[in-house]
JSON list of C-alpha atoms in Angstrom, two decimals:
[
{"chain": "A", "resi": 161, "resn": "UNK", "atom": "CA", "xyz": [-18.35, -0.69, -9.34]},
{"chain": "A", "resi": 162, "resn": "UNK", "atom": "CA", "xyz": [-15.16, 0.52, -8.59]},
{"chain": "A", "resi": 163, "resn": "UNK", "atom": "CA", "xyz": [-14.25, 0.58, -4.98]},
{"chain": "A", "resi": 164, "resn": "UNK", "atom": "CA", "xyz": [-10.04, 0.82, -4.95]},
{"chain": "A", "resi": 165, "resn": "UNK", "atom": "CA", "xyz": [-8.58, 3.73, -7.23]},
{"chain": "A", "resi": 166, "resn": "UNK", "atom": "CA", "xyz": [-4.49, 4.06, -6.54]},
{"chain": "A", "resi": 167, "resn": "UNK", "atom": "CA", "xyz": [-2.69, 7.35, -8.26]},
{"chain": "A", "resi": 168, "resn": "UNK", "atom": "CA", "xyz": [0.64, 9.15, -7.82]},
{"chain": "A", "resi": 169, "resn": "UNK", "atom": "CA", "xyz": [2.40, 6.97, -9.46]},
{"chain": "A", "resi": 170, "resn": "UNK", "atom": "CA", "xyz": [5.44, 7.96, -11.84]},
{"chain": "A", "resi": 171, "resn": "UNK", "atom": "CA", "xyz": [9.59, 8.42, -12.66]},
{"chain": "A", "resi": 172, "resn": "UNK", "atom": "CA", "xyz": [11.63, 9.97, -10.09]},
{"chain": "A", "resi": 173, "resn": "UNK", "atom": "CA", "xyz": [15.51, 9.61, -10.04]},
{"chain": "A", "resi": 174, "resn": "UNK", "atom": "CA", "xyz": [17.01, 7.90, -6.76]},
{"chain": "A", "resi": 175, "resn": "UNK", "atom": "CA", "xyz": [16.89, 9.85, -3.47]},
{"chain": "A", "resi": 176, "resn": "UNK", "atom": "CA", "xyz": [13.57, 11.62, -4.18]},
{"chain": "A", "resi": 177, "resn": "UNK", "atom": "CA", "xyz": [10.00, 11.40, -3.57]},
{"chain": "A", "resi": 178, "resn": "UNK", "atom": "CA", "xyz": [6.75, 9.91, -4.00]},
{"chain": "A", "resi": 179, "resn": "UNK", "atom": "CA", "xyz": [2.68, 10.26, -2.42]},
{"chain": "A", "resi": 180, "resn": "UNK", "atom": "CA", "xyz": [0.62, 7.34, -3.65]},
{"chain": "A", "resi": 181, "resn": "UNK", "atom": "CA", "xyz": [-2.80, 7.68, -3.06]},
{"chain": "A", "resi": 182, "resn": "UNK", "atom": "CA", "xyz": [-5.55, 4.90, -2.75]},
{"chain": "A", "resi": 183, "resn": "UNK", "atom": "CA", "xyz": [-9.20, 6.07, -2.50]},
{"chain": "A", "resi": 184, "resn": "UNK", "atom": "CA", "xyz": [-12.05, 3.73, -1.03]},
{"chain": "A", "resi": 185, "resn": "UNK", "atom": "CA", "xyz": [-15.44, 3.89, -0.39]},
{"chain": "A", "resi": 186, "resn": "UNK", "atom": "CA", "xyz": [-17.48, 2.83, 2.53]},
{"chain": "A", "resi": 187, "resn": "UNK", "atom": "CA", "xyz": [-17.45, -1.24, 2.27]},
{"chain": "A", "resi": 188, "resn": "UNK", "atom": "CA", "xyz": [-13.64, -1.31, 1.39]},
{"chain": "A", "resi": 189, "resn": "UNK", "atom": "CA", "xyz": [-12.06, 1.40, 3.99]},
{"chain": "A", "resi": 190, "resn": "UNK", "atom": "CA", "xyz": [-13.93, 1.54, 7.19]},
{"chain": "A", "resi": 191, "resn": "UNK", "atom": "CA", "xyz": [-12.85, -0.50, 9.53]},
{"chain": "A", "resi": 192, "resn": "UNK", "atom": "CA", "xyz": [-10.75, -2.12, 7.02]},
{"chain": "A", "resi": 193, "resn": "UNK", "atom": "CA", "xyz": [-7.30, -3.38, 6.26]},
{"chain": "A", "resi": 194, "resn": "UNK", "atom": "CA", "xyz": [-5.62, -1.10, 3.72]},
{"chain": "A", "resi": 195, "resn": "UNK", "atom": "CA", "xyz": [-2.54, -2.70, 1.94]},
{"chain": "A", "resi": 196, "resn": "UNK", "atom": "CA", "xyz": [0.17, -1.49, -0.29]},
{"chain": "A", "resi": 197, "resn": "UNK", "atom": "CA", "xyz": [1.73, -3.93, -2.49]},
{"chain": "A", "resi": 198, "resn": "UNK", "atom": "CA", "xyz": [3.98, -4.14, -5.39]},
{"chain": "A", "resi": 199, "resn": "UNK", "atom": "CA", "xyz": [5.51, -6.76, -8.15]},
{"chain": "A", "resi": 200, "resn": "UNK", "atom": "CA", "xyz": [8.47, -5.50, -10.27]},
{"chain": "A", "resi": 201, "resn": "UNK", "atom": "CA", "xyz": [8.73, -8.30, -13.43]},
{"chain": "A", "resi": 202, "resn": "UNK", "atom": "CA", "xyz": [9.60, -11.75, -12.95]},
{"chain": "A", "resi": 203, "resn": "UNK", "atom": "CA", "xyz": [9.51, -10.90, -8.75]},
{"chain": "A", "resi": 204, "resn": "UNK", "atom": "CA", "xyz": [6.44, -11.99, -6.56]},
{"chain": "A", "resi": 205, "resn": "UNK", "atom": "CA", "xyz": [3.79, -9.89, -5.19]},
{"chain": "A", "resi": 206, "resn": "UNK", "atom": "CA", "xyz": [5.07, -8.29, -2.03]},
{"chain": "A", "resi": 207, "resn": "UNK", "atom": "CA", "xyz": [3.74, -6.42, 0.79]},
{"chain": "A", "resi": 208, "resn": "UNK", "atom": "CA", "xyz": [5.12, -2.96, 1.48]},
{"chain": "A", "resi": 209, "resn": "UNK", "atom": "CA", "xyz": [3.05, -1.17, 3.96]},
{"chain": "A", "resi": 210, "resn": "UNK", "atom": "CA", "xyz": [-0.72, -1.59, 5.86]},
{"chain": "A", "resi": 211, "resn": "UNK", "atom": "CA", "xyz": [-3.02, 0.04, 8.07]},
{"chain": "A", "resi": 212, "resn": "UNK", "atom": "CA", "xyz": [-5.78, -0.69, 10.16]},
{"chain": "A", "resi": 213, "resn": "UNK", "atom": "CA", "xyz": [-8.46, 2.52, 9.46]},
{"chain": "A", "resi": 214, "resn": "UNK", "atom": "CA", "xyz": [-10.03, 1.19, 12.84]},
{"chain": "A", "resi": 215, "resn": "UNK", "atom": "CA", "xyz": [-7.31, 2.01, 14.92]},
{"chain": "A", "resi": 216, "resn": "UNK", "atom": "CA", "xyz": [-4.70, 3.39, 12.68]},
{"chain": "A", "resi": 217, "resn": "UNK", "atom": "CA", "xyz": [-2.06, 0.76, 13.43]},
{"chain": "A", "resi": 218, "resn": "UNK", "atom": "CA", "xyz": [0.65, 0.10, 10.79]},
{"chain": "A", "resi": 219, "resn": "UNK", "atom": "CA", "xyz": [2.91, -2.50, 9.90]},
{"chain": "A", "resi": 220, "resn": "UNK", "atom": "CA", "xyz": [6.18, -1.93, 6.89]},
{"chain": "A", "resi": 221, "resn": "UNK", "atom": "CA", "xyz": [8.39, -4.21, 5.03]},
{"chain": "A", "resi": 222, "resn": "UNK", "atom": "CA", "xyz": [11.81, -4.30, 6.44]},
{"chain": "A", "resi": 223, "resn": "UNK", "atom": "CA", "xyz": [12.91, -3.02, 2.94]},
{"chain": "A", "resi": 224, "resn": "UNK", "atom": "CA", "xyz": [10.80, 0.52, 3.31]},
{"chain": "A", "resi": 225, "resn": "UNK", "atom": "CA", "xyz": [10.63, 1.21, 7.31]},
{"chain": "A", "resi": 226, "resn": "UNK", "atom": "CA", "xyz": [11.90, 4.59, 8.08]},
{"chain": "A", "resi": 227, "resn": "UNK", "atom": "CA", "xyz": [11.84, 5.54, 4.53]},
{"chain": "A", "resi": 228, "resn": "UNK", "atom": "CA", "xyz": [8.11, 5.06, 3.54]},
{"chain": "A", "resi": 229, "resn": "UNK", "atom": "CA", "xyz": [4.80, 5.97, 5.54]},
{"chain": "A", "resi": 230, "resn": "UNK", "atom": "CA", "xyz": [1.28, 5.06, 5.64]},
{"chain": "A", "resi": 231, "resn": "UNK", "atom": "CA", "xyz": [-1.66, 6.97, 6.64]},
{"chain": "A", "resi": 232, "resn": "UNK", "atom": "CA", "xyz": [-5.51, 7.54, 6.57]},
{"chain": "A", "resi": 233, "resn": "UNK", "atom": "CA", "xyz": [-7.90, 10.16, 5.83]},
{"chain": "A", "resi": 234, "resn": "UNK", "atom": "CA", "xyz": [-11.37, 9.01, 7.09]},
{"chain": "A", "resi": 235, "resn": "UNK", "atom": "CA", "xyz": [-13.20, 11.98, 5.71]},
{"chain": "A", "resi": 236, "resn": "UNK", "atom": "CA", "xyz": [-11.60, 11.24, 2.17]},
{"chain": "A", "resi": 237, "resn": "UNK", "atom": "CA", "xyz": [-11.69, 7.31, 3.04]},
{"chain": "A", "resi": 238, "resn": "UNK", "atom": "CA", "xyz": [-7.97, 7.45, 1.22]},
{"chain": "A", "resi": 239, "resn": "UNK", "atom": "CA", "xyz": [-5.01, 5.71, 2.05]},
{"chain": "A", "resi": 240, "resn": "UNK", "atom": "CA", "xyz": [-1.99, 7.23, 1.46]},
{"chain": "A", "resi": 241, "resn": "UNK", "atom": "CA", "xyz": [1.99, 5.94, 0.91]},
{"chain": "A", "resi": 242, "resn": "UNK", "atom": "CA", "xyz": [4.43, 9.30, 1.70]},
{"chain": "A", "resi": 243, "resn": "UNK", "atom": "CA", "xyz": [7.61, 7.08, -0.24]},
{"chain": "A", "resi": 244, "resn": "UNK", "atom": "CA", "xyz": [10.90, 9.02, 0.39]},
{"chain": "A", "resi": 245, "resn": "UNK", "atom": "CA", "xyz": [14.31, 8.34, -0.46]},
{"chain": "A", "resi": 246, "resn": "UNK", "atom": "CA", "xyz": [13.45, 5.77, -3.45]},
{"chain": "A", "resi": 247, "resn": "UNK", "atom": "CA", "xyz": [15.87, 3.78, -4.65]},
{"chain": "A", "resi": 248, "resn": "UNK", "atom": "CA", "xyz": [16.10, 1.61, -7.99]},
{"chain": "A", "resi": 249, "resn": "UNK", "atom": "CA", "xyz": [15.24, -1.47, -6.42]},
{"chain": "A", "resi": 250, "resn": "UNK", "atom": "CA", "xyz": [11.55, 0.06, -5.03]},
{"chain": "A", "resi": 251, "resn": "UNK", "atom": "CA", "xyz": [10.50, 0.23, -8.91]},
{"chain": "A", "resi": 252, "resn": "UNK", "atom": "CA", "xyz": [7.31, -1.68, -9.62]},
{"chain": "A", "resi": 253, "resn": "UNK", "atom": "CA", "xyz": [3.72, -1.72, -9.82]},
{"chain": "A", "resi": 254, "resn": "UNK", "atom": "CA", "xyz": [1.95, -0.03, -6.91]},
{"chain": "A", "resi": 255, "resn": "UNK", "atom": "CA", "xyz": [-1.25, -1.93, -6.03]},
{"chain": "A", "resi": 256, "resn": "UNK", "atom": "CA", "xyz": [-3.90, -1.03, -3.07]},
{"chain": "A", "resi": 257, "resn": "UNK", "atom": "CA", "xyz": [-5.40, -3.70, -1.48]},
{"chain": "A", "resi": 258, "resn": "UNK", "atom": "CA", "xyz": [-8.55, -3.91, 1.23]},
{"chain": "A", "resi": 259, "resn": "UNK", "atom": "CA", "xyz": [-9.22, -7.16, 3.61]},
{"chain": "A", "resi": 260, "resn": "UNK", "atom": "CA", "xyz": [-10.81, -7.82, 6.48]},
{"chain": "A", "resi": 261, "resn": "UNK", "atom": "CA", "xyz": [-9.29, -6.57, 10.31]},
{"chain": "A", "resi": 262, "resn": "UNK", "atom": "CA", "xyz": [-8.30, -10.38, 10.09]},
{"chain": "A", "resi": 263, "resn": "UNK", "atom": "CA", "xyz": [-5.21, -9.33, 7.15]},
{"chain": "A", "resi": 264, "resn": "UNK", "atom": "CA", "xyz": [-3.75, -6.67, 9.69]},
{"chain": "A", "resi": 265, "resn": "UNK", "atom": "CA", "xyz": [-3.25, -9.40, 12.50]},
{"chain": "A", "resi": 266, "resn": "UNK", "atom": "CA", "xyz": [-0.25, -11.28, 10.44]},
{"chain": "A", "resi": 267, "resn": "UNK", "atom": "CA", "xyz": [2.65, -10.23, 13.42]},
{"chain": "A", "resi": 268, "resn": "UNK", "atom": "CA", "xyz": [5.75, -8.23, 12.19]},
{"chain": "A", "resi": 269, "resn": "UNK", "atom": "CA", "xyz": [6.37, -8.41, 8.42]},
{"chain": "A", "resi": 270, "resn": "UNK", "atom": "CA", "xyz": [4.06, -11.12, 6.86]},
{"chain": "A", "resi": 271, "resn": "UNK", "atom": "CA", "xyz": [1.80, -9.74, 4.28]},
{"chain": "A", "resi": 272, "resn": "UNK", "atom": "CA", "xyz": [-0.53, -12.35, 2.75]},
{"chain": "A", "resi": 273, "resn": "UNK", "atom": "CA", "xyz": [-2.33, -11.03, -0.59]},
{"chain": "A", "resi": 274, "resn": "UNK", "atom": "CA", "xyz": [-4.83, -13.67, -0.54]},
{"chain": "A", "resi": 275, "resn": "UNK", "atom": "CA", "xyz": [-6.59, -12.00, 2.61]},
{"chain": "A", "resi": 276, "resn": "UNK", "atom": "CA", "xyz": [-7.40, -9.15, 1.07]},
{"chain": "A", "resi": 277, "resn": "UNK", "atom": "CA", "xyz": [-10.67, -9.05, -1.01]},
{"chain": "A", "resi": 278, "resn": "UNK", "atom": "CA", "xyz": [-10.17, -6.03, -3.35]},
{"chain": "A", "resi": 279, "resn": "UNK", "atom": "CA", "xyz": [-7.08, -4.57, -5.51]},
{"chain": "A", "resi": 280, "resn": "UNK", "atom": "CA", "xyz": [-7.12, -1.71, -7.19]},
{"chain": "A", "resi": 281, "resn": "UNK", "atom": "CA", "xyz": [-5.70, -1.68, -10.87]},
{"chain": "A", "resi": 282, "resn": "UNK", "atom": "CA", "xyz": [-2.06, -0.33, -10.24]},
{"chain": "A", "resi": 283, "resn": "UNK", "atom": "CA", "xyz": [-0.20, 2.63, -10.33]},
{"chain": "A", "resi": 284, "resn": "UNK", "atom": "CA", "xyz": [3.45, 2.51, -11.78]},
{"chain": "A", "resi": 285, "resn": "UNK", "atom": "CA", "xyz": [6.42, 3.62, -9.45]},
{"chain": "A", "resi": 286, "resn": "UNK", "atom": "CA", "xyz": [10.26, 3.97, -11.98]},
{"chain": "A", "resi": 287, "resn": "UNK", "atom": "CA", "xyz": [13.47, 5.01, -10.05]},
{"chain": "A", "resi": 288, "resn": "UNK", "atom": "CA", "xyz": [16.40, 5.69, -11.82]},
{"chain": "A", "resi": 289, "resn": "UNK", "atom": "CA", "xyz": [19.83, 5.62, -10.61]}
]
């Protein structure tokens, strides 16, 4: 059964916008950790953004803070990344990730994929200069 479903995705020229969108269900967003992650080709897996649904605490990559934002919708049990002012260099694969409380207590900017337990298929993100 499917339980991660990321959309939004698409080709925007540098400087505009972006919502990604990653609905959950019940055993993969309450009181979960909700990741956003992306790998452009021939780069590793990297964490962008997370968020805690049981407290609604958030943690970016250096490369996105004050340009992208993370938030929850319990009644929708979606995730969303608000990504503004996108710039060549964020063009990759968008994935959604949910882990355990345990993948949201890495301090500052460490993102470790292998905590989290289910990845949704992808949604592409293209910026053109």
């Amino acid at each position: 059964q499917v339980q991660l479903v990321e959309s939004g995705g698409g080709s925007v020229q540098a400087g505009g916008f972006l919502r990604l969108s990653c609905a959950a269900s019940r055993d993969t967003y309450n009181s979960r950790c909700l990741g956003w992650f992306r790998q452009a080709p021939g780069k590793e897996r990297e964490g962008v953004a997370r968020i805690y649904t049981g407290s609604s605490s958030t943690d970016y990559a250096d490369s996105v803070k004050g340009r992208f934002t993370i938030s929850q919708d319990n009644a929708k049990k979606t995730v969303y990344l608000q990504m503004n002012s996108l710039k060549p260099e964020d063009t990759a694969m968008y994935y959604c990730a949910s882990g355990p409380v345990t993948a949201c207590l890495w301090g500052g900017r460490v993102f470790r994929p292998p905590d989290y337990t289910y990845w949704g298929q992808g949604t592409q993100v293209t910026v053109s200069s």
